[in-house]
mmCIF file of C-alpha atoms in Angstrom:
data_model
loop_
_atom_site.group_PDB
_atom_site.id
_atom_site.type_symbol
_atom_site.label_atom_id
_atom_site.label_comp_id
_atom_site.label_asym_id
_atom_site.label_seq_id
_atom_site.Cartn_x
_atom_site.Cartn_y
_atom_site.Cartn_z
ATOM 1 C CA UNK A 1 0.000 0.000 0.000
ATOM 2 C CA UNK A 2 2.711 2.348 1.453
ATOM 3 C CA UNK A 3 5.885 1.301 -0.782
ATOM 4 C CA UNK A 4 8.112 3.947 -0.145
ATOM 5 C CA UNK A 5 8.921 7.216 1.685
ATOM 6 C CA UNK A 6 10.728 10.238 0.191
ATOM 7 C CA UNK A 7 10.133 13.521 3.010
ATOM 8 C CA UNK A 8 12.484 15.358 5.690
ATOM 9 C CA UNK A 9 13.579 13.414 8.681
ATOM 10 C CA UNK A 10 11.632 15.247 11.413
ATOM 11 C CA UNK A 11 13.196 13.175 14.771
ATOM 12 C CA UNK A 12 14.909 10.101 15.179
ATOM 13 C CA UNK A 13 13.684 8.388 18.523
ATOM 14 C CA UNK A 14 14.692 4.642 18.284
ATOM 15 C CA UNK A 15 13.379 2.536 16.808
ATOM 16 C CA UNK A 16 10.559 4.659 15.588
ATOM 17 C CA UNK A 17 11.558 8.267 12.959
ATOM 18 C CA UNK A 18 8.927 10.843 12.196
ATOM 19 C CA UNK A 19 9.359 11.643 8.298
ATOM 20 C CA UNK A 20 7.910 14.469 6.865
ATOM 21 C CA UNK A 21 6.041 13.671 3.735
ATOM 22 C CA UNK A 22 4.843 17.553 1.335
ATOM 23 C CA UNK A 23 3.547 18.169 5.057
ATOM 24 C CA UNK A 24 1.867 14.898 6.487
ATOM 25 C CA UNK A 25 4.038 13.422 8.705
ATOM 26 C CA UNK A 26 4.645 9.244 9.374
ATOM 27 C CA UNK A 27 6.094 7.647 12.091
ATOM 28 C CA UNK A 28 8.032 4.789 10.463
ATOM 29 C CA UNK A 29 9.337 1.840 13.222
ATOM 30 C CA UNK A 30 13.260 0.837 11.483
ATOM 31 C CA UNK A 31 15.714 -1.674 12.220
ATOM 32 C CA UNK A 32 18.637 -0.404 14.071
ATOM 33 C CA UNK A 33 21.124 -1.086 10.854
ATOM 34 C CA UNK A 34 18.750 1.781 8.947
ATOM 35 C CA UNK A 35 18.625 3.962 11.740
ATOM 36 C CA UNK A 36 22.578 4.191 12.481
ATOM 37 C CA UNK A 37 22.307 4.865 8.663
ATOM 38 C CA UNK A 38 19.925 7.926 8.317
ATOM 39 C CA UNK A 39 21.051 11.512 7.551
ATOM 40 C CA UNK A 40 20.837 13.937 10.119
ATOM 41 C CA UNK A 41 17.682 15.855 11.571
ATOM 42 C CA UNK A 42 16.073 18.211 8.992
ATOM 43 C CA UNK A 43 17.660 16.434 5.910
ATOM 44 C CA UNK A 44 15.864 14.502 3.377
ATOM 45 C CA UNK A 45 15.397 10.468 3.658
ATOM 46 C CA UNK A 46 14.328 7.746 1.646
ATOM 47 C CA UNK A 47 13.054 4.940 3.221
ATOM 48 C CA UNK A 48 11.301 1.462 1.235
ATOM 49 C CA UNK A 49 8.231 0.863 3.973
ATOM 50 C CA UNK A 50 6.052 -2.298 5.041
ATOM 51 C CA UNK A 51 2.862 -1.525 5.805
ATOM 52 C CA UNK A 52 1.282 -4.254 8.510
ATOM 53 C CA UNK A 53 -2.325 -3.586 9.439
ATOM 54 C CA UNK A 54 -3.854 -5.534 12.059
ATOM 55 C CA UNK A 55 -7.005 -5.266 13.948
ATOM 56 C CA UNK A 56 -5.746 -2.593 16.886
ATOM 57 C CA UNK A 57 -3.236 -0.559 14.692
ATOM 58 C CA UNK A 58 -1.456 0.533 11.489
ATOM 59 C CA UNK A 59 2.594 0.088 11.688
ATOM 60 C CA UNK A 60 4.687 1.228 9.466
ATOM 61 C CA UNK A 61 8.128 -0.488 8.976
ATOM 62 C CA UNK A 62 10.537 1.459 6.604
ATOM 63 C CA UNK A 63 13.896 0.470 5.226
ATOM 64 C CA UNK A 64 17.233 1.703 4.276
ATOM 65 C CA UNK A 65 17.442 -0.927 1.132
ATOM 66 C CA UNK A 66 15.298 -3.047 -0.682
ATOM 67 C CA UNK A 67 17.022 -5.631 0.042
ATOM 68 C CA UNK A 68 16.464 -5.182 4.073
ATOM 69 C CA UNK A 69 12.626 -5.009 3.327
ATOM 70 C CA UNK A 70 12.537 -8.048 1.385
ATOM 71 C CA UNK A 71 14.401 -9.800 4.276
ATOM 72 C CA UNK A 72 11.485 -8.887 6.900
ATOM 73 C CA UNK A 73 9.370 -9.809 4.091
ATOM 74 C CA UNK A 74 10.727 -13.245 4.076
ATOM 75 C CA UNK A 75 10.853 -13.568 8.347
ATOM 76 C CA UNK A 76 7.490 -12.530 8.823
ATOM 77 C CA UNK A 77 5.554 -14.925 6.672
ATOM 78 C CA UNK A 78 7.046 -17.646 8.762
ATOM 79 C CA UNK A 79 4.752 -18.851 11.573
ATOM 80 C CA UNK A 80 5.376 -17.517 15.085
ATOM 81 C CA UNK A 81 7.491 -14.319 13.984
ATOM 82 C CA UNK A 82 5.674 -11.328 13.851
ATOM 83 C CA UNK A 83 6.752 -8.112 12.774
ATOM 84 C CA UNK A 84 8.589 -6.840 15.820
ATOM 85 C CA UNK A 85 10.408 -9.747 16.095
ATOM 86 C CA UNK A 86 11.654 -9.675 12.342
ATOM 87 C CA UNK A 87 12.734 -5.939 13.445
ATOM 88 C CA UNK A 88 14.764 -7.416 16.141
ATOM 89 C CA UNK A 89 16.482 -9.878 13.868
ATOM 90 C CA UNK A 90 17.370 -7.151 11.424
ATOM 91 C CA UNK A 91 18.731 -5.120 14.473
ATOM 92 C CA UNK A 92 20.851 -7.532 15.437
ATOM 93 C CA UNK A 93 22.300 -9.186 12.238
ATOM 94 C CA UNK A 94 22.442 -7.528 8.772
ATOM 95 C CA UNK A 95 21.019 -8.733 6.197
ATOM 96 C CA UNK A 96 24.535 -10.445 4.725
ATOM 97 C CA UNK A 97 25.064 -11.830 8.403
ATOM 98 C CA UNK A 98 21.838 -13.206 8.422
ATOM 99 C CA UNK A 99 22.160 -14.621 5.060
ATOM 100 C CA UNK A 100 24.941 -16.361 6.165
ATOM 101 C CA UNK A 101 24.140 -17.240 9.241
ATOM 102 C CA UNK A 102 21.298 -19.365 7.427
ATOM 103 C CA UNK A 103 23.626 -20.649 4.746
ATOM 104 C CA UNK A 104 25.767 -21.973 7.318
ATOM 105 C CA UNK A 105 23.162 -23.096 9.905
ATOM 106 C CA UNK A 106 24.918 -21.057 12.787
ATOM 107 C CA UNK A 107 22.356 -21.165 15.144
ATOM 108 C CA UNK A 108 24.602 -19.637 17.868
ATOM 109 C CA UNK A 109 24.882 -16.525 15.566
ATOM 110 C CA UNK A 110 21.151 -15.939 16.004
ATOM 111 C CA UNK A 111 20.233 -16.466 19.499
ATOM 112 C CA UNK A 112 22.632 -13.172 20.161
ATOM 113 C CA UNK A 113 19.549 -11.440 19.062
ATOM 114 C CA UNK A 114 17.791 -10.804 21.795
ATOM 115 C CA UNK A 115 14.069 -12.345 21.715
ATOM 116 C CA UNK A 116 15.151 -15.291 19.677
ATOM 117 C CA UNK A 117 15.575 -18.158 21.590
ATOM 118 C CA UNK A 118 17.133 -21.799 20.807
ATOM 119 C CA UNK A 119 13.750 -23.040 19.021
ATOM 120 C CA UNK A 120 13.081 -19.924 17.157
ATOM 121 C CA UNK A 121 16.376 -19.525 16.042
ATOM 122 C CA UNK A 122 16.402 -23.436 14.704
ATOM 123 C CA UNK A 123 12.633 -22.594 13.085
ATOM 124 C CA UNK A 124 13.881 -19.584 11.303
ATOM 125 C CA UNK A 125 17.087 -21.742 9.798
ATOM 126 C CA UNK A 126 14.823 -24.096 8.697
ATOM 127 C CA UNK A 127 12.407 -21.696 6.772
ATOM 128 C CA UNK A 128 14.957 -19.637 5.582
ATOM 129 C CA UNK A 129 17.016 -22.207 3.743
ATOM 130 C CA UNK A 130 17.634 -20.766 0.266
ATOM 131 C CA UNK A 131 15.040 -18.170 0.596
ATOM 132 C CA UNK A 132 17.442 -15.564 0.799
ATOM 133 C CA UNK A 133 19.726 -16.198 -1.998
ATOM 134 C CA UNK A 134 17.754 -14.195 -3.837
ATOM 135 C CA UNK A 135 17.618 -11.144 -1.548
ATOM 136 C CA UNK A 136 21.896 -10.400 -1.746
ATOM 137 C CA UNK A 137 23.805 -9.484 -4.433
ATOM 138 C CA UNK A 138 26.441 -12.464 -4.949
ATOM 139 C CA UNK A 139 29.527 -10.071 -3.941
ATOM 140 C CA UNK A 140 27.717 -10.342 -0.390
ATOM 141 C CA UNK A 141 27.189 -13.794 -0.194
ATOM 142 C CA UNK A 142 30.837 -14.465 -0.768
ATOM 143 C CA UNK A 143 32.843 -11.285 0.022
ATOM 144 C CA UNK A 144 33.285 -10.603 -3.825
ATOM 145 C CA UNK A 145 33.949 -13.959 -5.101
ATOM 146 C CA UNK A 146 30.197 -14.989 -5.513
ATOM 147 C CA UNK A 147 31.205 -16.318 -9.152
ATOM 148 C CA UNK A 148 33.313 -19.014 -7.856
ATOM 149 C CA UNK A 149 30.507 -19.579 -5.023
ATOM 150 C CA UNK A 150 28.038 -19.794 -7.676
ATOM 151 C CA UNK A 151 30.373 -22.021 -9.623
ATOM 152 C CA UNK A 152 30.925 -24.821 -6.879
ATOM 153 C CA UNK A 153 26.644 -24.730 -6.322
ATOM 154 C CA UNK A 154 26.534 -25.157 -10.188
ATOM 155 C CA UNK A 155 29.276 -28.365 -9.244
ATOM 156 C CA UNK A 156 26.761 -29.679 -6.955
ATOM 157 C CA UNK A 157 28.073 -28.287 -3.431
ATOM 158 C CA UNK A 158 25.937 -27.469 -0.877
ATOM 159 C CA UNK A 159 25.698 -23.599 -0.335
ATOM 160 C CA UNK A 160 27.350 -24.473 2.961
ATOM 161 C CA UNK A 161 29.992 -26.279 1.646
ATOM 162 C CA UNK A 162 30.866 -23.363 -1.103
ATOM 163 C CA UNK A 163 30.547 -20.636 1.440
ATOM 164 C CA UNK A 164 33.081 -22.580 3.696
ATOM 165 C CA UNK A 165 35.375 -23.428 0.730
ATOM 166 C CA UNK A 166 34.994 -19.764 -0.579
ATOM 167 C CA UNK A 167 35.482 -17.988 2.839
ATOM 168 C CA UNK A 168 39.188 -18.339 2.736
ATOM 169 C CA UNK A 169 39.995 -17.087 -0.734
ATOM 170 C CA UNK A 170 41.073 -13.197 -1.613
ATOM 171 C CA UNK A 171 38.332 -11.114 -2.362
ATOM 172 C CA UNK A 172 40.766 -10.332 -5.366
ATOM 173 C CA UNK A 173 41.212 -14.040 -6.879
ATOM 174 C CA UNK A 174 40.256 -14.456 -10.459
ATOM 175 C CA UNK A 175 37.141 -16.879 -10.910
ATOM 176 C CA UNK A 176 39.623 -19.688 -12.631
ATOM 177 C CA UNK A 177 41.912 -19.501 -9.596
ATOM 178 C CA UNK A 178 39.366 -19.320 -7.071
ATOM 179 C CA UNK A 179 37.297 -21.746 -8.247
ATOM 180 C CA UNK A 180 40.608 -24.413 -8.128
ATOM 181 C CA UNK A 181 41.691 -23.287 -5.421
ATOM 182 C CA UNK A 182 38.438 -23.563 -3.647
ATOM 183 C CA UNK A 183 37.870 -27.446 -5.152
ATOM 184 C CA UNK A 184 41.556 -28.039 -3.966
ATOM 185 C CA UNK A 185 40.192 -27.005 -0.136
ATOM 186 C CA UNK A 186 36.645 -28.704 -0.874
ATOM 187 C CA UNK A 187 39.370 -32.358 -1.537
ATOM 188 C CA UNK A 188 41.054 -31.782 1.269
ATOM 189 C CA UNK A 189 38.183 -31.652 3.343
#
């Protein structure tokens, strides 16, 4: 309904800003990563917004990327996390941490976040298995050598296993030498 916000930043209270919109004014609720990232008070903002309606209110969510939105996106359609709770994870992990914490099924990673315990961390592993793929450029996934990630996949490697093999390599390495380099770790192994 409400895809996107282009105004003045009135205040910045965490984790709610007031943006002022040709003279209407929204309070938009943001993950901590998008608020550390907005301008300064009086300057103009941009922000891609989630609108969640439910019976007792209208909440706004808003965004520094599209990429961030898409993420919540993603968390809240699974059962048992609600909106705040999809805030919290996006507080506490970016969305490339996050990404990764799921490719590598660190479930330690995501019980730092505070409100997600053991079980929810462990659900939200589970649903998010290679949902968010698609929501990070490859350079994020692997630190700038998401060809040769996408390369060992194409191979038939787990995302895991690529991630782990690709982890080590320069984020310079040419995609021939990367990728044999990588298989040379992945035969080790």
């Amino acid at each position: 309904m409400i895809g996107r916000l282009t105004g003045r930043l009135l205040a910045k209270h965490p984790p709610q800003v007031l943006v002022d919109v040709n003279g209407l004014a929204y309070e938009v609720d943001v993950p901590m990563s998008t608020f550390y990232s907005l301008p300064a008070t009086g300057e103009d903002v941009t922000l891609h917004t989630h609108l969640v309606v439910r019976e007792d209110a209208h909440i706004l969510f808003g965004f520094g990327t599209q990429e961030e939105r898409a993420v919540f996106r993603q968390l809240i359609r699974i059962s048992g996390i609600g909106a705040r709770t999809a805030l919290s994870v996006l507080s506490g992990l970016s969305v490339a941490e996050l990404a990764q914490a799921v490719a590598m099924q660190e479930t330690a990673r995501l019980t730092r976040v505070p409100g997600i315990g053991k079980k929810t961390a462990e659900r939200l592993l589970l649903e998010l298995k290679g949902k968010l793929a698609d929501a990070l450029p490859a350079e994020a996934k692997a630190g700038g050598n998401g060809d040769v990630l996408n390369a060992l996949v194409g191979l038939g490697y787990s995302e895991k296993e690529a991630l782990a093999a690709v982890k080590g390599l320069p984020a310079g390495i040419g995609v021939a030498e990367g990728i044999r380099a990588a298989l040379k770790g992945l035969a080790k192994g």
